[in-house]
Tab-separated table of C-alpha atoms in Angstrom:
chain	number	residue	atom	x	y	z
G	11	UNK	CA	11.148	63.032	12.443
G	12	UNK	CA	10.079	66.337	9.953
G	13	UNK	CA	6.504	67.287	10.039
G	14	UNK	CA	6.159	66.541	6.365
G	15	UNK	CA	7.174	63.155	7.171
G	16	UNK	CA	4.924	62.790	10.399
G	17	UNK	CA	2.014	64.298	8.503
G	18	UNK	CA	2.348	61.649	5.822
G	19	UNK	CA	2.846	58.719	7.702
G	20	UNK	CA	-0.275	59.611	9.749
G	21	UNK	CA	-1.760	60.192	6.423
G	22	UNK	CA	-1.058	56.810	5.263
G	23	UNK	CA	-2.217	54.797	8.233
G	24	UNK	CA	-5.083	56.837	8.769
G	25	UNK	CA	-6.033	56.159	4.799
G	26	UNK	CA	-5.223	52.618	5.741
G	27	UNK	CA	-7.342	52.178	7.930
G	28	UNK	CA	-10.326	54.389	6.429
G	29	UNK	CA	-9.734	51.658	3.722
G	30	UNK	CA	-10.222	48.909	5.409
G	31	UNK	CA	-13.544	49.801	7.558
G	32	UNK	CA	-15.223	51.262	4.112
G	33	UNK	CA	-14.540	48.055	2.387
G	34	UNK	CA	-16.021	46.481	5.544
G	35	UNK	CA	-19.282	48.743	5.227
G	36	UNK	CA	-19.532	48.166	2.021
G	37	UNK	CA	-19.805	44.436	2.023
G	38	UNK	CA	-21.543	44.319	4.769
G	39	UNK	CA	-24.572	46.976	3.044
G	40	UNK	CA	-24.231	45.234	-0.310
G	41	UNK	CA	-24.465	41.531	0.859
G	42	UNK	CA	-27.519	42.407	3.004
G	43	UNK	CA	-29.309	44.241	0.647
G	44	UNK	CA	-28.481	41.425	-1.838
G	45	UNK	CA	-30.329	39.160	0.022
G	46	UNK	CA	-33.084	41.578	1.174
G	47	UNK	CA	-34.073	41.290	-3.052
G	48	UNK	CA	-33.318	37.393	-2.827
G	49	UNK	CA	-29.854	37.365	-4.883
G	50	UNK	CA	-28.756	33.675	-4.056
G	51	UNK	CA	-26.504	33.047	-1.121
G	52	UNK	CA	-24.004	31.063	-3.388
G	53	UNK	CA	-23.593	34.134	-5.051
G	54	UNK	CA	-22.989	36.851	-2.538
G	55	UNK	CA	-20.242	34.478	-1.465
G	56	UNK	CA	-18.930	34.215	-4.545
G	57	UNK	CA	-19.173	38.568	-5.727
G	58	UNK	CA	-19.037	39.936	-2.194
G	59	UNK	CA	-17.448	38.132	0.113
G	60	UNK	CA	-14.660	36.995	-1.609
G	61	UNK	CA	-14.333	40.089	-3.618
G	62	UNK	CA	-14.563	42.196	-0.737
G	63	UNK	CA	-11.121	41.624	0.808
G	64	UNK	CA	-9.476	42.486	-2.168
G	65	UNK	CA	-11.156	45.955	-2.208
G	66	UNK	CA	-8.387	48.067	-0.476
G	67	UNK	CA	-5.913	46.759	-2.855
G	68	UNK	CA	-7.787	47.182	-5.915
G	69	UNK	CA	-8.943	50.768	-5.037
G	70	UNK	CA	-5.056	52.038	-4.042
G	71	UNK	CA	-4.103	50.479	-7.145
G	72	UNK	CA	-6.177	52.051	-9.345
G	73	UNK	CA	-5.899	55.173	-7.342
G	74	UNK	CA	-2.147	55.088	-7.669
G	75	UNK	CA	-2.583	54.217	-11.870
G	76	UNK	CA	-4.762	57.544	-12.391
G	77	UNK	CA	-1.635	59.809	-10.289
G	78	UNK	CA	0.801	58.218	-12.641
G	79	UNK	CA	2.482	55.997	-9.273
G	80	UNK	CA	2.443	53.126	-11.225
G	81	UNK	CA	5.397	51.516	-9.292
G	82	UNK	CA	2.866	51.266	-6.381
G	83	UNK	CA	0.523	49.053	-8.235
G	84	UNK	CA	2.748	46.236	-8.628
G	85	UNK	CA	4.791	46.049	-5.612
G	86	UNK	CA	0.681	46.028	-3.721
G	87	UNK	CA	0.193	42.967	-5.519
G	88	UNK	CA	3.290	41.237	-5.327
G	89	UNK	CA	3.939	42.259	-1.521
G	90	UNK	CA	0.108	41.270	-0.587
G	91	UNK	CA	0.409	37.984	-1.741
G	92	UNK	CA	3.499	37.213	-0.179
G	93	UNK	CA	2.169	38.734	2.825
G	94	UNK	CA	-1.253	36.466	2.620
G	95	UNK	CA	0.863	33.556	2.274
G	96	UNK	CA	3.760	34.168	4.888
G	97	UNK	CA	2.370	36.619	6.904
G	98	UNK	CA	-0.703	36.062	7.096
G	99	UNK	CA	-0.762	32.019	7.055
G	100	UNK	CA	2.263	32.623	9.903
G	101	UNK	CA	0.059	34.375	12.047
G	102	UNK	CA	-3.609	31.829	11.719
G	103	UNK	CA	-0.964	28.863	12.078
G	104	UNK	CA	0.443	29.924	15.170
G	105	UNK	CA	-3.192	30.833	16.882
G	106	UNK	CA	-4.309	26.906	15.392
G	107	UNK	CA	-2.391	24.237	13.432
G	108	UNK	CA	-4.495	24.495	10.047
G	109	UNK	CA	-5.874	21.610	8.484
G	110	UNK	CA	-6.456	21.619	4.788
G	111	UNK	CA	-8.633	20.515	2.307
G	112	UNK	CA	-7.603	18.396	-0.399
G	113	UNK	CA	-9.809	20.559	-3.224
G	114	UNK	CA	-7.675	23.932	-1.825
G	115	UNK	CA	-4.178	21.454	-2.464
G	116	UNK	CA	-5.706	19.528	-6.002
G	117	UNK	CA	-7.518	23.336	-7.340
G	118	UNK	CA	-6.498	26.695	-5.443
G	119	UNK	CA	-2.660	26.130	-4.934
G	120	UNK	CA	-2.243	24.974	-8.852
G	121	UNK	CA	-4.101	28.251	-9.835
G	122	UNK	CA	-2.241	30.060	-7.451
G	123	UNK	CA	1.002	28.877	-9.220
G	124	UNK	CA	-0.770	29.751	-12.557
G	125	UNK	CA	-1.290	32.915	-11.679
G	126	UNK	CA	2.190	33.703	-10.873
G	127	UNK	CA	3.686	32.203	-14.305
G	128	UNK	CA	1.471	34.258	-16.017
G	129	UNK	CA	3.081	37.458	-13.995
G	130	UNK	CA	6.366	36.143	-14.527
G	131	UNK	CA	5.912	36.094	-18.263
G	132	UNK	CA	4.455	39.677	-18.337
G	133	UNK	CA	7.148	41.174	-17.030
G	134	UNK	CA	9.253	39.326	-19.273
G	135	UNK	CA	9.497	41.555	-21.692
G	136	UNK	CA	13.146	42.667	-22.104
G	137	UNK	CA	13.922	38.480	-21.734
G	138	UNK	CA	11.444	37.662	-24.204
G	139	UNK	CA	11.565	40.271	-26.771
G	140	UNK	CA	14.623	42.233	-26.324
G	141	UNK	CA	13.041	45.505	-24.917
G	142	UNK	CA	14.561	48.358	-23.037
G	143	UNK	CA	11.553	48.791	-20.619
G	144	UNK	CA	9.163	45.959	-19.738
G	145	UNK	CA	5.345	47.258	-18.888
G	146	UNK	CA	2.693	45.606	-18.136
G	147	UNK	CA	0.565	46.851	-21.308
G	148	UNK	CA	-3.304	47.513	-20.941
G	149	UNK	CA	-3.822	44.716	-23.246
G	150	UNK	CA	-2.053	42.476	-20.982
G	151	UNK	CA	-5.054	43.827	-18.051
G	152	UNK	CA	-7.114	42.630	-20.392
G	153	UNK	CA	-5.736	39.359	-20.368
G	154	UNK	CA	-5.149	39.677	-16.503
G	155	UNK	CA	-9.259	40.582	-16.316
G	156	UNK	CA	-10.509	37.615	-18.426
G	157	UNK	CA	-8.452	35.329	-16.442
G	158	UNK	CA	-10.631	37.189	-13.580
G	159	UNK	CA	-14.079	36.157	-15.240
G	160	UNK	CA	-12.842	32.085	-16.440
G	161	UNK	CA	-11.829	32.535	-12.449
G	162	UNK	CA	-15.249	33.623	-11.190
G	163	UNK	CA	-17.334	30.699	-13.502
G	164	UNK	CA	-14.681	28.313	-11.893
G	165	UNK	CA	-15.657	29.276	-8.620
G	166	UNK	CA	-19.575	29.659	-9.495
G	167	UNK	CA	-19.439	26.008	-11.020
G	168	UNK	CA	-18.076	24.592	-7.989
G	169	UNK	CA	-20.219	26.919	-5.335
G	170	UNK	CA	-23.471	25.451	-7.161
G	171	UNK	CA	-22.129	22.091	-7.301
G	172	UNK	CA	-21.014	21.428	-3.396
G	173	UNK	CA	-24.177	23.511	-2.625
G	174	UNK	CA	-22.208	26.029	-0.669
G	175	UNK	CA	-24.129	28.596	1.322
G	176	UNK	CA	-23.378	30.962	4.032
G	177	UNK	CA	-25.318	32.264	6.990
G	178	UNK	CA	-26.113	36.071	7.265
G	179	UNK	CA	-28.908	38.825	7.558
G	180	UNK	CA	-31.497	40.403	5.420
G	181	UNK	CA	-31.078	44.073	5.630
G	182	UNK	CA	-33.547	47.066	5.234
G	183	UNK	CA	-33.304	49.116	1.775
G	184	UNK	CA	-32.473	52.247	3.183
G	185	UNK	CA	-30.115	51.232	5.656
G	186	UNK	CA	-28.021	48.908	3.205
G	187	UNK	CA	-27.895	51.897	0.725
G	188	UNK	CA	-26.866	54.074	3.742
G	189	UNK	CA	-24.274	52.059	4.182
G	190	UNK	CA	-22.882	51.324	0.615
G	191	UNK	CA	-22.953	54.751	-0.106
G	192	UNK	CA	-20.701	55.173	3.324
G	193	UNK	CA	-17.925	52.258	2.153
G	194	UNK	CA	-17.865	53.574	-0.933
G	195	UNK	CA	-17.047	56.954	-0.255
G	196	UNK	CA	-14.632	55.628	2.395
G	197	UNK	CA	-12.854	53.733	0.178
G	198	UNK	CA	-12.205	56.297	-2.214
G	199	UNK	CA	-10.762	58.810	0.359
G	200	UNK	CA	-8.899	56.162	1.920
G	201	UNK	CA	-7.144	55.116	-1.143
G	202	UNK	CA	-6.275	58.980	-2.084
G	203	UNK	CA	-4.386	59.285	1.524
G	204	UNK	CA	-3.092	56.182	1.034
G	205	UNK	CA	-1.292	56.728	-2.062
G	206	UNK	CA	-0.698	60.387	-1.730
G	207	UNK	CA	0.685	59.450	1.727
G	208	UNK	CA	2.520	56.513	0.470
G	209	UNK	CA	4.732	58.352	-2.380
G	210	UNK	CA	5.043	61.414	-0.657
G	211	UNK	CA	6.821	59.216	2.256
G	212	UNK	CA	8.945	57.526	-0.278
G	213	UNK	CA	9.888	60.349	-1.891
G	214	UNK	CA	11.186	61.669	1.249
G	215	UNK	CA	12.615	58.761	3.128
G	216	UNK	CA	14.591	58.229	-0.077
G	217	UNK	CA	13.019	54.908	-0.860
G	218	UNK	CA	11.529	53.919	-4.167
G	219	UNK	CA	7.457	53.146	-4.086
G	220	UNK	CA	8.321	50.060	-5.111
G	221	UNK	CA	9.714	49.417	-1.345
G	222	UNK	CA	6.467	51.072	0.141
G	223	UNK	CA	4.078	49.333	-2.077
G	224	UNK	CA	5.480	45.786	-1.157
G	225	UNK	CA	5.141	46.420	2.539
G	226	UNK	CA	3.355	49.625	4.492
G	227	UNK	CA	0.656	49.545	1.714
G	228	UNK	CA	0.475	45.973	0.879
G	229	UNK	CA	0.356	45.258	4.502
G	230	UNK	CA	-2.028	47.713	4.852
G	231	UNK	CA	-4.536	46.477	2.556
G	232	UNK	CA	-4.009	43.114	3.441
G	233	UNK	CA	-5.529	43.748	6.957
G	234	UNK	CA	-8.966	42.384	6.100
G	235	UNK	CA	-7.372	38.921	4.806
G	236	UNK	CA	-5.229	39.081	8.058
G	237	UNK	CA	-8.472	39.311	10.636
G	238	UNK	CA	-10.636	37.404	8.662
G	239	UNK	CA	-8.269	34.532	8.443
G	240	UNK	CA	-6.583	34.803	12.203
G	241	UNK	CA	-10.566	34.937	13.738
G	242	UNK	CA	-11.198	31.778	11.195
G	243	UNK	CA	-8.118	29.894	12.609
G	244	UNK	CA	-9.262	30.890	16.246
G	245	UNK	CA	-12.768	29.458	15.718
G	246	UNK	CA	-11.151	26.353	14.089
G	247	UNK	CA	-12.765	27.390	10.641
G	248	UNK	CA	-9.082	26.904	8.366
G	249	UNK	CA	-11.446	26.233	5.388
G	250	UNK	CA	-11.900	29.896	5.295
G	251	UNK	CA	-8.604	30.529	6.418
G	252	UNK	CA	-6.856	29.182	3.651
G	253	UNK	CA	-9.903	30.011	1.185
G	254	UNK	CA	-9.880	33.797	1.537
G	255	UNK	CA	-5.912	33.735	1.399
G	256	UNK	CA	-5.494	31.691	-1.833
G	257	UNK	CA	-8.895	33.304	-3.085
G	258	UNK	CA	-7.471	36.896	-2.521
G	259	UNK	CA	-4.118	35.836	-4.510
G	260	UNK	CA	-5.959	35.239	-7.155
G	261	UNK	CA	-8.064	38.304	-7.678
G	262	UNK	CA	-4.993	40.241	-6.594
G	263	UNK	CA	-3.001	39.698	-9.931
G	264	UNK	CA	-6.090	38.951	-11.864
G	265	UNK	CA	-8.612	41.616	-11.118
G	266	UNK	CA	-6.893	44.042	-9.370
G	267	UNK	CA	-3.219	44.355	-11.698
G	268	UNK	CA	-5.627	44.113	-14.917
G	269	UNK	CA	-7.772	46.614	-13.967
G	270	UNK	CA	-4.630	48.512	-12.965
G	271	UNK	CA	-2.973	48.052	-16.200
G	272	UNK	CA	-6.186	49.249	-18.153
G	273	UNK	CA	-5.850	52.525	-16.682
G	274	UNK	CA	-2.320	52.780	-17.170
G	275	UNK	CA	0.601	50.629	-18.387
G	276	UNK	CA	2.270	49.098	-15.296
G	277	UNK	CA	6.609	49.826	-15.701
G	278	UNK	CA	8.191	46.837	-14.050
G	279	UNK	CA	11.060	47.681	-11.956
G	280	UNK	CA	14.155	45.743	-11.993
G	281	UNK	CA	13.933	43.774	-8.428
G	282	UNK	CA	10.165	42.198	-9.200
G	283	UNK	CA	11.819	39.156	-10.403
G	284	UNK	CA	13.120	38.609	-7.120
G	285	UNK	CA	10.152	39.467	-5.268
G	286	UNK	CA	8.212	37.521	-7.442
G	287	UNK	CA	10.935	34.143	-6.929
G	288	UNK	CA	9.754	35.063	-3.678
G	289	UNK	CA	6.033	34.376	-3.902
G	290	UNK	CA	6.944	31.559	-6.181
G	291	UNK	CA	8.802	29.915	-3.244
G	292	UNK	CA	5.905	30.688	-0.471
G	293	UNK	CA	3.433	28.877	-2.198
G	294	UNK	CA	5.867	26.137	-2.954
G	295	UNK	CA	6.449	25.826	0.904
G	296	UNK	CA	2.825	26.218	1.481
G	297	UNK	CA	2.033	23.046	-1.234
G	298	UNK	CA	4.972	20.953	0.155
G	299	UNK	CA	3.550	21.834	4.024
G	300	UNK	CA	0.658	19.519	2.955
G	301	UNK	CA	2.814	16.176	2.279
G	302	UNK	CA	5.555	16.741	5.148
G	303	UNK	CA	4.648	15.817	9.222
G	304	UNK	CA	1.026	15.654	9.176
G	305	UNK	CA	-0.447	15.240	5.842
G	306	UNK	CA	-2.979	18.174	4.754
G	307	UNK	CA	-2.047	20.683	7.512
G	308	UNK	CA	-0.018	23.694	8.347
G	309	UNK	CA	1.467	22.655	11.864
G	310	UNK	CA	2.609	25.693	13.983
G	311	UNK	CA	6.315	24.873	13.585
G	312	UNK	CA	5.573	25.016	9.765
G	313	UNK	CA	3.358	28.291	10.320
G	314	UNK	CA	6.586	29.948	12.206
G	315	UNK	CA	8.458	28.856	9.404
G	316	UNK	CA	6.461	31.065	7.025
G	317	UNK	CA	6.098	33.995	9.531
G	318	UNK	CA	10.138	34.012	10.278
G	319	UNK	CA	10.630	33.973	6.228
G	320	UNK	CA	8.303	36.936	6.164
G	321	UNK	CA	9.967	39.143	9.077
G	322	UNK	CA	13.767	38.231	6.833
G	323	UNK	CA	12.578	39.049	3.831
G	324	UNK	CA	11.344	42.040	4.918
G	325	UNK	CA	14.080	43.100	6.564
G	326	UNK	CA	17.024	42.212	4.080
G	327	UNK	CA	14.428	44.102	1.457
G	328	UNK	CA	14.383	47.424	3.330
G	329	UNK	CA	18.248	47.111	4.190
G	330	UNK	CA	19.162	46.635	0.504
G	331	UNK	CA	17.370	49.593	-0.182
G	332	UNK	CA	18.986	51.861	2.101
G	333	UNK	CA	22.558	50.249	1.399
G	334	UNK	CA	22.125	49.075	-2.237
């Protein structure tokens, strides 16, 4: 292997993983110092914890839209959901059989779906109005980010409703500021070595970013989803599980693609419609894994399943690359 490539490949993982442990910090600092000043529980559930998952995604991608890698942006999205779904899902399912709630199968699945029509009809844009190059335009983020606020009263109504709360820690003002300021500046670097990293290792493997958005970096930022839901499983909590996978979906192509788009317009390569047929067939399998065998569950035959879809896809993606 060159150096060049060696040093960016270690410069992508190590990004990765700087990523990953500032959004960690970060949460962590902010949801204790939220309830040091007595922000409601409900609340830091709703802004922190489930936001904070979706942090390494939406920093690369906005990283990537300000160095003009817009090709990144969409193939993070697109290749962390189908990761969540297949990958990650796979992987808790195997550790514990997951049992579902109906309101995740009657609410978060049917959004999920919604989200991913939407997508498909923003790309559209050659089908639907006879362009040469389809984008995903900035007003189109701004679309993408209201969606993102209707989705966070949706979630506020029925936090305050079911009376949700969640255990945790008061935390000192100092320290909790200490520690925002440290996530924060972690994940800035890490997304700049992420995406640097990431395009420069396209550029000279030969791949397009496209390729190395929809798997090393949406892998990559898809670790916290990935522990977070495989500790959940372990513990027999696949409420949260499920939650933080079909959650994170959600503000993937809401939040983070809009406020992606509003920096720059998003080009849409020619092999998202597969990739998003994809997606659109893992949450399918997911919905129809609640009426077949066991009703409301994800069995471990159905988890492997998922997890052997993921490892094919993968694998016929990358070889179609190299041999087109």
């Amino acid at each position: 292997m060159e150096t060049g490539v060696l040093v960016d490949l270690i410069k992508l993982i190590v990004g990765i993983g700087v990523l990953v442990k500032g959004a960690d910090t970060l949460i962590t600092g902010a949801s204790g110092l939220a309830r040091r000043i007595g922000v409601p529980e409900f609340v830091i559930g709703l802004t922190l914890v489930a936001f904070g998952t979706s942090l390494p995604e939406l920093t690369v991608n906005v990283q990537a839209s300000f160095q003009k890698a817009s090709e990144i942006t969409l193939g993070n999205v697109i290749g962390s959901n189908i990761a969540n779904i297949l990958l990650i899902l796979g992987i808790a399912g195997l550790i514990r059989p997951l049992t579902i709630h109906r309101t995740f199968v009657k609410k978060e699945i049917p959004l999920n779906f919604l989200s991913i029509l939407v997508l498909f009809a923003m790309v559209s844009d050659r089908l639907l109005d006879g362009s040469s190059l389809s984008f995903v335009s900035r007003s189109e983020g701004l679309v993408l980010i209201t969606t993102f606020v209707g989705y966070l009263y949706f979630l506020a109504a029925f936090l305050e409703r079911e009376n949700v709360d969640k255990d945790g820690t008061e935390m000192g003002l100092i320290k909790g500021g200490i520690l925002i300021a440290i996530g924060l500046v972690g994940l800035v670097l890490g997304s700049e070595w992420t995406v640097s990293g990431g395009v420069n290792l396209a550029t000279a493997l030969g791949v397009s970013q496209v390729i190395v958005g929809l798997f090393l970096i949406a892998v990559g930022t898809s670790l916290p989803e990935l522990l977070t839901s495989a500790v959940a499983a372990y513990r027999g909590n696949p409420d949260i599980a499920l939650g933080n996978v079909a959650g994170s979906n959600i503000f993937n192509v809401s939040l983070v693609l809009g406020a992606s788009a509003l920096v720059n317009p998003i080009p849409v390569p020619d092999r998202v419609f597969r990739d998003l047929s994809v997606l659109f067939v893992a949450t399918l399998l997911l919905l129809l894994s609640n009426y077949m065998g066991r009703r409301y569950s994800v069995s471990r035959m159905e988890a492997g399943i998922l997890l052997t879809i993921y490892v094919v896809y993968a694998v016929y993606s990358w070889y179609r690359e190299i041999y087109p």
